Amino acid sequence: MTCCVIVDYGSGNLHSAEKSFQRMAADRPFTEIRVTGDPEAVIRADMIVLPGVGAFAACRQALADRKGLVEALFEAARDRAVPFFGICVGMQMMATVGTERGATCAGLDWIPGEVIPLATNDVTLRLPHMGWNAFDSCATEHPVFAGVAPGDHAYFVHSYHLRPRDPSHVLAQATHGETFAAAVGFDNIVGTQFHPEKSQATGLRIIGNFLGWRP
């Protein structure tokens, strides 16, 4: 049995994520989707999903407040190199640092870079960036994005974005006032600024690809 753990640390749309991952796991009879905040379960997981909704600093603090959870993520995702999927703020927390209202907060530093506010001079574009947006570019060669192409749409809810130092870590881009990283990743790690669990066919395809990914 392969176990995909969706990390519960008190932040994230766990119900929607769980249902979407369960739906795509239905065709994989030996794949279990488990929602838990137990560090031991995270360490033993074969795949890990880290969701996140809200402010960077609040999510990072909530993660740190769960004793042993950050260490478990490092052991599983970095030491054992199990497939890891960060969603929205779960993706942003992979950055070196996040900035918010003039304050800075350290991230996990898996993707060197910073989380900064979206910038737009167009008064017709509202923040937070909320709703459907098309990919300007997409790393179609990446296994998690197989069958996904520029022009496909995903659902976003955010006012900040992760700007990686290394452009090769950007797997997809979209534009809302400025062009930003819609997805990042390298090796066994991938993250999306958008919510795949809310992105209908495109999101379900990405979730299914992740469940079958063996980097």
Short mmCIF file of N, CA, C and O in Angstrom, two decimals, residues 80-140:
data_model
loop_
_atom_site.label_atom_id
_atom_site.label_comp_id
_atom_site.label_asym_id
_atom_site.label_seq_id
_atom_site.Cartn_x
_atom_site.Cartn_y
_atom_site.Cartn_z
N ARG A 80 14.80 11.50 2.63
CA ARG A 80 14.34 10.32 1.93
C ARG A 80 13.90 10.61 0.50
O ARG A 80 13.70 9.70 -0.29
N ALA A 81 13.71 11.88 0.18
CA ALA A 81 13.34 12.33 -1.17
C ALA A 81 12.03 11.72 -1.66
O ALA A 81 11.90 11.33 -2.81
N VAL A 82 11.01 11.67 -0.77
CA VAL A 82 9.69 11.22 -1.21
C VAL A 82 9.04 12.36 -2.00
O VAL A 82 9.34 13.54 -1.78
N PRO A 83 8.15 12.07 -2.93
CA PRO A 83 7.48 13.12 -3.69
C PRO A 83 6.72 14.07 -2.75
O PRO A 83 5.98 13.64 -1.88
N PHE A 84 6.92 15.36 -2.96
CA PHE A 84 6.34 16.39 -2.10
C PHE A 84 5.61 17.41 -2.95
O PHE A 84 6.12 17.87 -3.98
N PHE A 85 4.41 17.80 -2.49
CA PHE A 85 3.55 18.74 -3.24
C PHE A 85 3.08 19.83 -2.28
O PHE A 85 2.30 19.57 -1.37
N GLY A 86 3.55 21.06 -2.49
CA GLY A 86 3.09 22.21 -1.71
C GLY A 86 2.01 22.96 -2.47
O GLY A 86 2.16 23.22 -3.66
N ILE A 87 0.92 23.30 -1.80
CA ILE A 87 -0.21 23.97 -2.43
C ILE A 87 -0.41 25.35 -1.83
O ILE A 87 -0.54 25.49 -0.61
N CYS A 88 -0.44 26.38 -2.68
CA CYS A 88 -0.68 27.77 -2.29
C CYS A 88 0.36 28.21 -1.24
O CYS A 88 1.54 28.25 -1.54
N VAL A 89 -0.04 28.52 -0.02
CA VAL A 89 0.95 28.92 0.98
C VAL A 89 1.87 27.74 1.32
O VAL A 89 3.02 27.94 1.71
N GLY A 90 1.39 26.53 1.13
CA GLY A 90 2.26 25.36 1.29
C GLY A 90 3.42 25.39 0.31
O GLY A 90 4.53 24.95 0.63
N MET A 91 3.18 25.91 -0.88
CA MET A 91 4.26 26.14 -1.83
C MET A 91 5.14 27.30 -1.38
O MET A 91 6.37 27.22 -1.40
N GLN A 92 4.51 28.41 -0.96
CA GLN A 92 5.28 29.58 -0.57
C GLN A 92 6.24 29.30 0.58
O GLN A 92 7.34 29.86 0.64
N MET A 93 5.85 28.43 1.51
CA MET A 93 6.70 28.14 2.65
C MET A 93 7.97 27.41 2.28
O MET A 93 8.89 27.30 3.09
N MET A 94 8.08 26.94 1.04
CA MET A 94 9.33 26.33 0.58
C MET A 94 10.39 27.39 0.29
O MET A 94 11.56 27.07 0.09
N ALA A 95 10.02 28.67 0.26
CA ALA A 95 10.96 29.75 -0.03
C ALA A 95 11.90 29.98 1.14
O ALA A 95 11.70 29.48 2.25
N THR A 96 12.93 30.77 0.88
CA THR A 96 13.87 31.13 1.94
C THR A 96 13.22 32.04 2.97
O THR A 96 13.40 31.87 4.18
N VAL A 97 12.44 33.01 2.46
CA VAL A 97 11.85 33.99 3.36
C VAL A 97 10.56 34.52 2.76
O VAL A 97 10.40 34.56 1.53
N GLY A 98 9.63 34.90 3.62
CA GLY A 98 8.41 35.56 3.19
C GLY A 98 8.33 36.95 3.77
O GLY A 98 8.78 37.19 4.90
N THR A 99 7.80 37.87 3.01
CA THR A 99 7.63 39.25 3.50
C THR A 99 6.15 39.57 3.56
O THR A 99 5.38 39.19 2.68
N GLU A 100 5.78 40.27 4.63
CA GLU A 100 4.36 40.58 4.81
C GLU A 100 4.23 41.80 5.71
O GLU A 100 4.69 41.79 6.85
N ARG A 101 3.63 42.87 5.15
CA ARG A 101 3.42 44.12 5.90
C ARG A 101 4.71 44.61 6.55
O ARG A 101 4.73 45.03 7.71
N GLY A 102 5.80 44.52 5.82
CA GLY A 102 7.08 45.03 6.30
C GLY A 102 7.87 44.08 7.17
O GLY A 102 9.04 44.32 7.47
N ALA A 103 7.25 42.96 7.58
CA ALA A 103 7.94 41.98 8.41
C ALA A 103 8.42 40.82 7.54
O ALA A 103 7.89 40.56 6.47
N THR A 104 9.44 40.13 8.00
CA THR A 104 9.95 38.96 7.29
C THR A 104 9.82 37.72 8.17
O THR A 104 9.85 37.81 9.40
N CYS A 105 9.68 36.60 7.51
CA CYS A 105 9.52 35.33 8.22
C CYS A 105 10.30 34.27 7.45
O CYS A 105 10.17 34.17 6.23
N ALA A 106 11.10 33.48 8.15
CA ALA A 106 11.89 32.45 7.51
C ALA A 106 11.01 31.31 7.01
O ALA A 106 10.11 30.86 7.71
N GLY A 107 11.28 30.87 5.79
CA GLY A 107 10.61 29.70 5.24
C GLY A 107 11.46 28.46 5.44
O GLY A 107 12.43 28.45 6.20
N LEU A 108 11.11 27.39 4.73
CA LEU A 108 11.85 26.14 4.82
C LEU A 108 13.16 26.19 4.06
O LEU A 108 14.04 25.37 4.29
N ASP A 109 13.28 27.12 3.11
CA ASP A 109 14.49 27.31 2.31
C ASP A 109 14.80 26.10 1.43
O ASP A 109 15.96 25.77 1.22
N TRP A 110 13.76 25.47 0.90
CA TRP A 110 13.97 24.39 -0.06
C TRP A 110 14.10 24.94 -1.48
O TRP A 110 14.79 24.36 -2.31
N ILE A 111 13.37 26.02 -1.76
CA ILE A 111 13.46 26.71 -3.05
C ILE A 111 14.03 28.09 -2.74
O ILE A 111 13.30 28.96 -2.27
N PRO A 112 15.32 28.32 -2.94
CA PRO A 112 15.88 29.63 -2.62
C PRO A 112 15.13 30.75 -3.34
O PRO A 112 14.92 30.69 -4.55
N GLY A 113 14.70 31.72 -2.55
CA GLY A 113 13.91 32.81 -3.12
C GLY A 113 13.07 33.45 -2.04
O GLY A 113 13.16 33.09 -0.86
N GLU A 114 12.23 34.40 -2.44
CA GLU A 114 11.43 35.13 -1.47
C GLU A 114 9.97 35.21 -1.91
O GLU A 114 9.67 35.14 -3.10
N VAL A 115 9.09 35.33 -0.94
CA VAL A 115 7.67 35.52 -1.19
C VAL A 115 7.37 37.00 -1.02
O VAL A 115 7.59 37.57 0.05
N ILE A 116 6.88 37.62 -2.09
CA ILE A 116 6.69 39.07 -2.13
C ILE A 116 5.28 39.39 -2.63
O ILE A 116 4.62 38.54 -3.24
N PRO A 117 4.81 40.62 -2.40
CA PRO A 117 3.47 40.99 -2.87
C PRO A 117 3.39 41.03 -4.40
O PRO A 117 4.36 41.39 -5.07
N LEU A 118 2.24 40.66 -4.91
CA LEU A 118 1.96 40.89 -6.32
C LEU A 118 1.92 42.39 -6.57
O LEU A 118 1.36 43.15 -5.78
N ALA A 119 2.50 42.81 -7.69
CA ALA A 119 2.51 44.23 -8.03
C ALA A 119 1.70 44.47 -9.28
O ALA A 119 1.87 43.77 -10.28
N THR A 120 0.78 45.42 -9.22
CA THR A 120 0.02 45.79 -10.40
C THR A 120 -0.32 47.28 -10.36
O THR A 120 -0.69 47.81 -9.32
N ASN A 121 -0.15 47.92 -11.49
CA ASN A 121 -0.52 49.33 -11.63
C ASN A 121 -1.87 49.48 -12.34
O ASN A 121 -2.31 50.61 -12.59
N ASP A 122 -2.48 48.35 -12.66
CA ASP A 122 -3.76 48.36 -13.36
C ASP A 122 -4.90 48.40 -12.34
O ASP A 122 -5.10 47.44 -11.59
N VAL A 123 -5.63 49.49 -12.30
CA VAL A 123 -6.68 49.65 -11.29
C VAL A 123 -7.84 48.68 -11.52
O VAL A 123 -8.67 48.48 -10.62
N THR A 124 -7.90 48.07 -12.70
CA THR A 124 -8.97 47.11 -12.97
C THR A 124 -8.65 45.74 -12.42
O THR A 124 -9.52 44.86 -12.40
N LEU A 125 -7.40 45.53 -12.01
CA LEU A 125 -6.99 44.24 -11.47
C LEU A 125 -7.00 44.30 -9.95
O LEU A 125 -6.26 45.08 -9.34
N ARG A 126 -7.81 43.48 -9.36
CA ARG A 126 -7.97 43.51 -7.90
C ARG A 126 -7.00 42.55 -7.23
O ARG A 126 -6.54 41.57 -7.79
N LEU A 127 -6.70 42.88 -5.98
CA LEU A 127 -5.94 41.99 -5.11
C LEU A 127 -6.79 41.72 -3.87
O LEU A 127 -7.41 42.64 -3.34
N PRO A 128 -6.87 40.50 -3.39
CA PRO A 128 -6.10 39.36 -3.90
C PRO A 128 -6.52 38.94 -5.31
O PRO A 128 -7.64 39.20 -5.75
N HIS A 129 -5.57 38.32 -6.00
CA HIS A 129 -5.82 37.70 -7.29
C HIS A 129 -6.69 36.47 -7.02
O HIS A 129 -6.24 35.49 -6.44
N MET A 130 -7.94 36.55 -7.41
CA MET A 130 -8.89 35.49 -7.08
C MET A 130 -9.67 35.09 -8.32
O MET A 130 -10.35 35.92 -8.94
N GLY A 131 -9.57 33.83 -8.69
CA GLY A 131 -10.33 33.32 -9.82
C GLY A 131 -9.47 32.56 -10.80
O GLY A 131 -8.34 32.18 -10.52
N TRP A 132 -10.02 32.36 -11.99
CA TRP A 132 -9.38 31.56 -13.02
C TRP A 132 -8.35 32.38 -13.80
O TRP A 132 -8.58 33.54 -14.10
N ASN A 133 -7.24 31.75 -14.10
CA ASN A 133 -6.20 32.39 -14.90
C ASN A 133 -5.49 31.32 -15.72
O ASN A 133 -5.34 30.18 -15.27
N ALA A 134 -5.06 31.71 -16.91
CA ALA A 134 -4.39 30.77 -17.81
C ALA A 134 -2.89 30.76 -17.55
O ALA A 134 -2.30 31.76 -17.13
N PHE A 135 -2.26 29.63 -17.84
CA PHE A 135 -0.81 29.54 -17.79
C PHE A 135 -0.22 30.23 -19.03
O PHE A 135 -0.63 29.95 -20.15
N ASP A 136 0.75 31.11 -18.81
CA ASP A 136 1.50 31.68 -19.92
C ASP A 136 2.49 30.66 -20.47
O ASP A 136 2.74 30.58 -21.67
N SER A 137 3.08 29.92 -19.55
CA SER A 137 4.04 28.88 -19.92
C SER A 137 3.89 27.73 -18.94
O SER A 137 3.37 27.90 -17.83
N CYS A 138 4.36 26.57 -19.35
CA CYS A 138 4.21 25.37 -18.53
C CYS A 138 5.27 24.35 -18.93
O CYS A 138 5.50 24.13 -20.12
N ALA A 139 5.92 23.75 -17.94
CA ALA A 139 6.94 22.74 -18.19
C ALA A 139 6.26 21.43 -18.54
O ALA A 139 6.12 20.53 -17.71
N THR A 140 5.83 21.32 -19.80
CA THR A 140 5.06 20.15 -20.22
C THR A 140 5.86 18.86 -20.14
O THR A 140 5.28 17.77 -20.13
#
